[in-house]
Coordinates of C-alpha atoms in Angstrom, one line a residue:
X8 CA -3.0 -5.4 -44.8
X9 CA -2.4 -4.5 -48.6
X10 CA -2.6 -8.0 -49.4
X11 CA -5.9 -8.7 -47.9
X12 CA -7.4 -5.8 -49.6
X13 CA -5.9 -6.4 -53.2
X14 CA -8.6 -7.6 -55.6
X15 CA -8.5 -10.8 -58.2
X16 CA -7.9 -8.0 -60.9
X17 CA -4.8 -6.4 -59.3
X18 CA -3.7 -9.7 -58.4
X19 CA -3.6 -10.7 -62.4
X20 CA -2.2 -8.1 -63.7
X21 CA 1.0 -8.6 -61.6
X22 CA 1.2 -12.2 -61.6
X23 CA 4.7 -13.4 -62.8
X24 CA 6.2 -9.9 -62.2
X25 CA 9.1 -9.9 -59.7
X26 CA 9.0 -6.9 -57.7
X27 CA 11.7 -5.8 -55.6
X28 CA 11.6 -5.8 -51.6
X29 CA 13.0 -2.6 -49.9
X30 CA 15.4 -4.4 -47.5
X31 CA 14.1 -1.2 -45.2
X32 CA 10.6 -3.4 -45.5
X33 CA 12.1 -6.4 -44.0
X34 CA 12.5 -7.7 -40.4
X35 CA 16.5 -8.2 -39.8
X36 CA 15.2 -11.6 -38.0
X37 CA 12.6 -13.2 -40.4
X38 CA 13.7 -11.3 -43.6
X39 CA 9.8 -11.2 -44.1
X40 CA 8.3 -8.2 -44.9
X41 CA 7.2 -6.4 -41.5
X42 CA 3.4 -6.1 -40.5
X43 CA 3.8 -5.0 -37.1
X44 CA 7.2 -3.3 -37.2
X45 CA 8.5 -2.0 -33.6
X46 CA 11.9 -0.6 -32.7
X47 CA 14.0 -1.2 -30.0
X48 CA 15.9 1.5 -27.7
X49 CA 18.8 0.6 -30.3
X50 CA 17.1 1.9 -33.2
X51 CA 16.8 -0.8 -35.3
X52 CA 13.1 -2.1 -36.1
X53 CA 11.8 -5.7 -36.3
X54 CA 8.6 -7.3 -36.6
X55 CA 6.8 -7.6 -33.6
X56 CA 6.7 -11.2 -32.8
X57 CA 10.2 -12.2 -34.1
X58 CA 12.0 -9.9 -32.2
X59 CA 9.5 -10.4 -28.8
X60 CA 10.5 -14.1 -29.4
X61 CA 14.1 -13.3 -29.2
X62 CA 13.6 -11.3 -25.9
X63 CA 11.4 -13.9 -24.2
X64 CA 14.2 -16.5 -25.2
X65 CA 16.2 -14.5 -22.2
X66 CA 18.6 -12.7 -24.9
X67 CA 19.6 -9.0 -23.5
X68 CA 21.2 -7.6 -27.3
X69 CA 19.8 -6.3 -30.1
X70 CA 20.2 -8.7 -32.5
X71 CA 21.6 -6.5 -35.7
X72 CA 23.8 -4.8 -33.2
X73 CA 24.4 -7.2 -30.7
X74 CA 24.6 -4.3 -28.1
X75 CA 23.1 -4.6 -24.8
X76 CA 19.6 -3.6 -24.1
X77 CA 19.1 -1.4 -21.1
X78 CA 15.5 -0.8 -21.8
X79 CA 13.3 -4.4 -24.2
X80 CA 10.5 -1.7 -24.6
X81 CA 9.0 -2.1 -27.8
X82 CA 7.8 1.3 -29.8
X83 CA 5.4 0.4 -33.2
X84 CA 7.0 2.1 -36.2
X85 CA 4.0 4.0 -37.4
X86 CA 5.8 5.7 -40.3
X87 CA 7.1 2.5 -41.4
X88 CA 4.3 0.6 -41.1
X89 CA 2.4 3.0 -43.3
X90 CA 5.4 3.1 -45.9
X91 CA 4.9 -1.1 -46.2
X92 CA 1.0 -0.4 -46.4
X93 CA 1.5 2.1 -49.3
X94 CA 3.9 -0.3 -51.3
X95 CA 1.9 -3.2 -50.5
X96 CA -1.0 -2.0 -51.9
X97 CA 0.6 -1.5 -55.7
X98 CA 3.1 -4.6 -55.2
X99 CA 2.9 -8.1 -56.2
X100 CA 1.1 -10.5 -53.9
X101 CA 4.6 -12.8 -54.4
X102 CA 6.4 -9.9 -53.3
X103 CA 4.9 -10.1 -50.0
X104 CA 4.2 -13.6 -49.0
X105 CA 1.4 -16.2 -49.3
X106 CA -1.8 -15.0 -48.7
X107 CA -3.1 -14.9 -45.2
X108 CA -5.8 -17.7 -44.5
X109 CA -8.2 -15.4 -43.6
X110 CA -8.1 -14.0 -47.3
X111 CA -10.5 -17.0 -48.3
X112 CA -12.9 -15.9 -45.9
X113 CA -14.3 -12.7 -43.9
X114 CA -11.3 -10.4 -43.1
X115 CA -10.2 -10.1 -39.4
X116 CA -11.9 -6.9 -39.3
X117 CA -14.8 -7.9 -40.5
X118 CA -14.8 -11.3 -37.9
X119 CA -14.1 -9.0 -34.7
X120 CA -17.3 -6.4 -35.9
X121 CA -19.7 -9.5 -35.9
X122 CA -18.0 -10.7 -32.7
X123 CA -18.8 -7.1 -31.4
X124 CA -22.5 -7.4 -32.7
X125 CA -22.6 -10.5 -30.7
X126 CA -21.4 -9.3 -27.9
X127 CA -24.4 -6.3 -27.8
X128 CA -27.1 -8.7 -28.7
X129 CA -29.8 -8.2 -26.4
X130 CA -30.2 -11.2 -24.4
X131 CA -26.7 -12.9 -25.5
X132 CA -24.4 -14.2 -23.2
X133 CA -21.4 -12.1 -24.1
X134 CA -18.6 -14.1 -22.7
X135 CA -17.2 -16.5 -25.5
X136 CA -17.5 -13.4 -27.7
X137 CA -15.6 -11.0 -25.4
X138 CA -12.9 -13.9 -25.3
X139 CA -12.6 -14.3 -28.7
X140 CA -12.1 -10.4 -29.4
X141 CA -9.4 -10.5 -26.3
X142 CA -7.7 -12.6 -28.2
X143 CA -8.0 -11.0 -31.5
X144 CA -6.8 -7.9 -29.8
X145 CA -3.9 -9.8 -28.0
X146 CA -2.8 -12.0 -31.8
X147 CA 0.7 -10.6 -33.0
X148 CA -0.3 -12.3 -35.7
X149 CA -3.4 -9.7 -36.1
X150 CA -2.7 -6.5 -38.3
X151 CA -2.2 -3.5 -36.1
X152 CA -4.9 -1.6 -38.7
X153 CA -7.8 -4.5 -37.6
X154 CA -7.1 -3.6 -34.3
X155 CA -7.3 0.0 -34.8
X156 CA -10.1 -0.4 -36.8
X157 CA -12.0 -2.4 -33.9
X158 CA -10.9 -0.2 -31.3
X159 CA -12.6 3.0 -33.5
X160 CA -16.0 1.4 -34.6
X161 CA -19.1 3.1 -34.0
X162 CA -20.4 2.1 -30.6
X163 CA -17.2 -0.4 -29.8
X164 CA -15.7 0.9 -26.9
X165 CA -19.4 2.5 -25.7
X166 CA -20.5 -1.6 -25.9
X167 CA -18.0 -2.8 -24.0
X168 CA -18.1 -0.2 -21.6
X169 CA -22.0 -1.3 -21.0
X170 CA -21.1 -4.8 -20.4
X171 CA -18.7 -4.0 -17.6
X172 CA -21.5 -2.1 -16.0
X173 CA -24.2 -4.4 -16.0
X174 CA -22.6 -7.0 -15.0
X175 CA -22.9 -5.8 -11.6
X176 CA -26.5 -6.8 -11.9
X177 CA -26.9 -8.9 -15.2
X178 CA -24.4 -10.9 -17.0
X179 CA -22.4 -11.2 -13.6
X180 CA -18.8 -11.3 -12.8
X181 CA -18.0 -13.6 -15.5
X182 CA -19.1 -11.2 -18.2
X183 CA -17.6 -8.0 -16.3
X184 CA -13.9 -9.5 -16.2
X185 CA -14.1 -10.5 -19.7
X186 CA -15.0 -7.1 -20.8
X187 CA -12.2 -5.7 -19.0
X188 CA -9.6 -7.8 -20.6
X189 CA -11.2 -6.4 -23.9
X190 CA -10.9 -2.6 -22.6
X191 CA -7.8 -3.0 -21.2
X192 CA -5.9 -4.4 -24.4
X193 CA -7.7 -1.7 -26.3
X194 CA -6.3 1.0 -23.1
X195 CA -2.8 -0.1 -23.1
X196 CA -1.1 -1.8 -25.9
X197 CA 1.4 -0.3 -27.5
X198 CA -0.2 -0.9 -31.1
X199 CA -3.1 1.3 -30.3
X200 CA -3.3 4.2 -31.3
X201 CA -3.9 7.1 -28.6
X202 CA -6.7 8.2 -29.8
X203 CA -8.9 5.2 -29.6
X204 CA -7.1 4.8 -25.8
X205 CA -9.0 7.8 -25.4
X206 CA -12.5 6.4 -26.7
X207 CA -12.1 3.7 -23.9
X208 CA -11.2 6.4 -21.2
X209 CA -14.6 8.4 -22.9
X210 CA -16.9 5.4 -23.0
X211 CA -15.8 4.3 -19.0
X212 CA -16.5 8.1 -17.8
X213 CA -20.2 8.3 -19.1
X214 CA -21.3 6.7 -15.9
X215 CA -18.2 7.1 -13.9
X216 CA -19.6 5.9 -10.3
X217 CA -20.6 2.4 -12.2
X218 CA -17.6 2.1 -13.7
X219 CA -15.6 2.3 -10.6
X220 CA -18.2 0.0 -8.6
X221 CA -17.7 -2.4 -11.6
X222 CA -13.9 -2.3 -11.7
X223 CA -13.3 -2.9 -7.8
X224 CA -15.7 -6.0 -8.2
X225 CA -13.7 -7.3 -11.0
X226 CA -10.5 -5.9 -8.3
X227 CA -12.0 -8.4 -5.5
X228 CA -13.5 -11.2 -6.8
X229 CA -11.5 -11.5 -10.3
X230 CA -11.1 -15.4 -10.9
X231 CA -7.6 -14.8 -12.1
X232 CA -4.8 -12.2 -11.1
X233 CA -4.5 -11.2 -14.4
X234 CA -8.2 -9.7 -15.0
X235 CA -7.5 -7.7 -11.3
X236 CA -4.1 -6.4 -13.0
X237 CA -6.1 -5.2 -16.0
X238 CA -8.8 -3.6 -13.8
X239 CA -6.2 -1.6 -12.3
X240 CA -4.8 -0.7 -15.8
X241 CA -8.6 0.7 -16.7
X242 CA -8.7 2.5 -13.5
X243 CA -4.8 4.1 -14.6
X244 CA -6.4 4.9 -18.3
X245 CA -9.4 6.4 -16.6
X246 CA -7.3 8.5 -14.6
X247 CA -5.1 9.5 -17.1
X248 CA -7.4 10.8 -19.6
X249 CA -10.7 11.9 -18.3
X250 CA -11.8 14.8 -16.7
X251 CA -11.2 16.2 -13.3
X252 CA -14.6 15.6 -11.8
X253 CA -14.2 11.8 -13.1
X254 CA -11.1 11.5 -11.3
X255 CA -12.2 12.8 -8.2
X256 CA -15.0 10.1 -8.2
X257 CA -12.0 7.6 -8.5
X258 CA -10.2 9.2 -6.2
X259 CA -13.3 9.3 -3.7
X260 CA -14.5 5.3 -3.8
X261 CA -13.0 3.6 -0.3
X262 CA -13.7 0.7 -1.7
X263 CA -11.5 0.9 -5.3
X264 CA -8.8 2.6 -3.1
X265 CA -8.9 -0.7 -0.6
X266 CA -8.9 -3.2 -3.4
X267 CA -5.8 -1.4 -5.0
X268 CA -3.8 -1.4 -1.8
X269 CA -4.7 -5.2 -1.5
X270 CA -3.5 -5.7 -4.9
X271 CA -0.1 -4.7 -4.4
X272 CA 0.0 -7.3 -1.3
X273 CA 1.2 -10.6 -1.3
X274 CA -0.4 -13.0 -4.0
X275 CA 0.3 -16.1 -1.9
X276 CA 1.1 -17.8 1.4
X277 CA 4.6 -17.5 0.9
X278 CA 4.3 -13.5 0.6
X279 CA 5.2 -13.1 -3.2
X280 CA 4.6 -10.1 -4.7
X281 CA 3.6 -9.7 -8.7
X282 CA 5.5 -7.5 -10.1
X283 CA 2.7 -6.6 -12.7
X284 CA 0.3 -6.0 -10.2
X285 CA 2.7 -3.9 -7.9
X286 CA 3.2 -1.6 -11.4
X287 CA -0.5 -1.2 -11.8
X288 CA -1.7 -1.0 -8.5
X289 CA 0.9 1.5 -7.1
X290 CA 0.7 3.6 -10.5
X291 CA -3.1 4.0 -9.7
X292 CA -2.3 4.9 -5.7
X293 CA -0.1 7.5 -7.2
X294 CA -2.3 9.3 -9.4
X295 CA -5.6 9.2 -6.7
X296 CA -2.8 10.4 -4.0
X297 CA -2.6 13.9 -5.8
X298 CA -6.0 14.2 -5.0
X299 CA -5.7 16.2 -1.6
X300 CA -8.6 15.1 0.1
X301 CA -8.2 11.4 -0.6
X302 CA -4.8 11.1 1.2
X303 CA -5.8 10.7 4.6
X304 CA -8.3 7.7 3.5
X305 CA -5.7 5.9 1.6
X306 CA -3.7 6.3 5.1
X307 CA -6.1 4.9 6.2
X308 CA -6.9 2.0 4.6
X309 CA -3.1 1.1 5.2
X310 CA -1.6 2.6 1.4
X311 CA 1.9 3.6 3.8
X312 CA 2.8 0.1 4.9
X313 CA 1.9 -1.3 1.4
X314 CA 3.9 1.1 0.0
X315 CA 7.0 0.6 2.3
X316 CA 6.6 -3.1 2.2
X317 CA 7.4 -2.9 -1.6
X318 CA 10.5 -0.6 -1.2
X319 CA 11.7 -3.5 1.9
X320 CA 10.9 -6.6 -0.9
X321 CA 12.7 -4.7 -3.9
X322 CA 9.3 -5.6 -6.1
X323 CA 9.7 -3.3 -8.6
X324 CA 8.3 0.6 -9.4
X325 CA 10.3 2.5 -6.3
X326 CA 9.4 5.6 -8.0
X327 CA 6.0 5.1 -7.6
X328 CA 6.1 3.8 -4.0
X329 CA 7.9 6.8 -3.0
X330 CA 5.2 9.0 -4.4
X331 CA 2.4 7.2 -2.6
X332 CA 4.9 7.8 0.5
X333 CA 5.6 11.9 -0.4
X334 CA 1.7 12.2 -0.9
X335 CA 1.1 10.8 2.6
X336 CA 3.6 13.1 4.5
X337 CA 1.1 16.1 3.4
X338 CA -1.2 15.0 5.5
X339 CA -1.1 14.3 9.8
X340 CA -2.1 10.7 9.2
X341 CA 0.6 10.0 6.3
X342 CA 3.4 11.1 9.1
X343 CA 1.8 9.4 12.1
X344 CA 1.9 6.2 10.0
X345 CA 5.5 7.1 8.9
X346 CA 7.2 7.8 11.9
X347 CA 5.2 5.0 13.8
X348 CA 6.9 2.9 11.8
X349 CA 10.1 5.0 11.4
X350 CA 12.8 1.6 12.2
X351 CA 11.4 0.0 9.0
X352 CA 10.4 3.0 6.7
X353 CA 12.9 5.2 6.8
X354 CA 15.6 2.9 5.9
X355 CA 13.5 1.7 2.9
X356 CA 13.0 5.1 1.5
X357 CA 16.6 6.2 1.7
X358 CA 18.2 2.7 0.5
X359 CA 15.5 3.3 -2.6
X360 CA 16.3 7.6 -3.0
X361 CA 18.6 6.7 -6.2
X362 CA 16.8 3.7 -8.1
X363 CA 13.8 5.6 -9.2
X364 CA 15.1 7.9 -11.3
X365 CA 14.8 11.6 -10.4
X366 CA 11.3 11.6 -9.8
X367 CA 11.8 9.4 -6.8
X368 CA 14.5 10.7 -5.7
X369 CA 12.9 13.8 -5.1
X370 CA 10.2 12.3 -3.7
X371 CA 12.5 10.4 -1.2
X372 CA 14.0 13.6 -0.3
X373 CA 10.5 14.9 0.5
X374 CA 9.6 12.2 2.7
X375 CA 12.6 12.6 4.7
X376 CA 12.4 16.5 4.9
X377 CA 8.8 16.1 6.1
X378 CA 9.4 13.9 9.0
X379 CA 13.0 14.8 9.9
X380 CA 13.5 18.3 9.5
X381 CA 10.2 20.0 9.2
X382 CA 8.5 17.8 11.8
X383 CA 11.5 16.4 13.6
X384 CA 10.2 13.4 15.1
X385 CA 13.1 11.9 16.7
X386 CA 12.0 8.2 15.7
X387 CA 12.7 9.2 12.0
X388 CA 15.9 11.4 13.0
X389 CA 17.2 8.6 14.6
X390 CA 16.4 6.0 12.2
X391 CA 17.9 8.1 9.0
X392 CA 21.0 9.0 10.7
X393 CA 21.5 5.2 11.3
X394 CA 21.2 4.6 7.6
X395 CA 24.3 3.6 6.3
X396 CA 25.0 5.8 2.7
X397 CA 22.5 8.0 3.4
X398 CA 24.5 11.3 3.2
X399 CA 26.4 9.8 0.0
X400 CA 23.1 9.5 -1.3
X401 CA 21.6 13.0 -0.6
X402 CA 25.4 14.5 -1.8
X403 CA 25.0 12.8 -5.1
X404 CA 21.4 13.7 -5.8
X405 CA 22.3 17.5 -4.8
X406 CA 24.6 17.1 -7.9
X407 CA 22.7 15.4 -10.4
X408 CA 21.1 18.2 -11.1
X409 CA 17.4 18.0 -9.2
X410 CA 15.4 20.6 -8.7
X411 CA 16.0 23.8 -6.7
X412 CA 13.4 22.6 -4.1
X413 CA 15.0 19.0 -3.7
X414 CA 18.3 20.6 -3.4
X415 CA 17.3 23.0 -0.8
X416 CA 15.8 20.0 1.0
X417 CA 18.8 17.7 0.9
X418 CA 21.0 20.6 2.3
X419 CA 18.6 21.1 5.6
X420 CA 18.9 17.5 5.9
X421 CA 22.5 17.3 5.5
X422 CA 22.4 19.2 8.5
X423 CA 20.5 16.9 10.6
X424 CA 23.0 14.3 9.6
X425 CA 25.8 16.2 10.3
X426 CA 24.7 16.6 14.0
X427 CA 22.9 13.2 14.5
X428 CA 25.6 11.0 12.7
X429 CA 29.0 11.6 13.1
X430 CA 29.8 8.2 12.7
X431 CA 29.0 8.7 8.8
X432 CA 31.1 11.2 7.7
X433 CA 33.7 9.2 6.0
X434 CA 34.5 9.7 2.6
X435 CA 32.7 8.1 -0.5
X436 CA 35.1 6.6 -3.1
X437 CA 34.2 4.9 -6.3
X438 CA 35.6 4.9 -9.9
X439 CA 33.4 8.1 -10.6
X440 CA 34.1 10.4 -8.1
X441 CA 35.2 11.4 -4.8
X442 CA 33.1 12.8 -2.4
X443 CA 33.6 14.5 1.2
X444 CA 30.6 15.3 3.1
X445 CA 32.2 18.9 4.4

């Protein structure tokens, strides 16, 4: 950003001087000054585009340390980015490389602002400008400061949200879908500041009912799965940042809930599940399920078999799927749905008990406790007792620092196993522990 803002006078003043670039400012891969520094879990910082290419090539280690990467999440290093920008504002242009092509024309921020004006122009087709804005926000070579400048521009979020809402009658599905892509790029990108993400949520919440209807429409009829996933991510942003009244509007939309359940289903005739769609849809459903009066409606629309299918297919997000089932057993309809499919649902819950983190494990115990202990449904008790390794998982959970409530529920479930699963009382041996249930 600094080199775009430097005027001719400053460039002439420093021309010919050799400026030493701090090593900390150089990407370990490209050795160029970083414009979008991001950190791996190893603590090493890289230029976003460089490390993304490394990861996309199938590498599973940190290039600098060669340590294995348990996570490939890229966390923006905002402090380093500001230091580089401050340094660049006083350094010679030669120290930070040749001028960007945009330096001879409008700056990226100005170009994006012009696109936004085209979107807002009365009577104009907003789709071409919206597509260019989506490309601008997803381009790794565009400075993150410029992206945030667009997101915080006065009226930007409101303009985009209005296009999404009026797409129901005026601009059509194509415009609504294009607006969703831009809004989701702001609401979910790691490089966008949290305050700017909240601006999007606030703009969407201004007319929550129309927003929900438009998002449901994109989920139902969007031309591409990516647009449908982005619509679900906007629902998630709305649930996370909006006021309780808005969350209730989202949760009580039968049309939207039905489309979210459909989103986590098979995407083709072969029954394949898309992990991005599963993650986005389940995250929304888990948040909606927190609203008590929406649970029975979710169950009626098929949330229980959908969540069980995700667990069986191992399609990712086990913690979210278990949270949906945990909410479902809070109503009679949900318990009935799990009991009716006990032969498939209970083994699926047990098998994923230790694969969804502590939240997932405690949700799994809550599900089992509700149907096996509190309501003592014979089908679920028999199905749980027949699960291989169920006892071991409960014992491991009790030793893993779970909550007091989860430990008590696991303890009560062990009694059921003791009575109904004598064949499962064998010890469990591993290199790390040796457990005997009693």
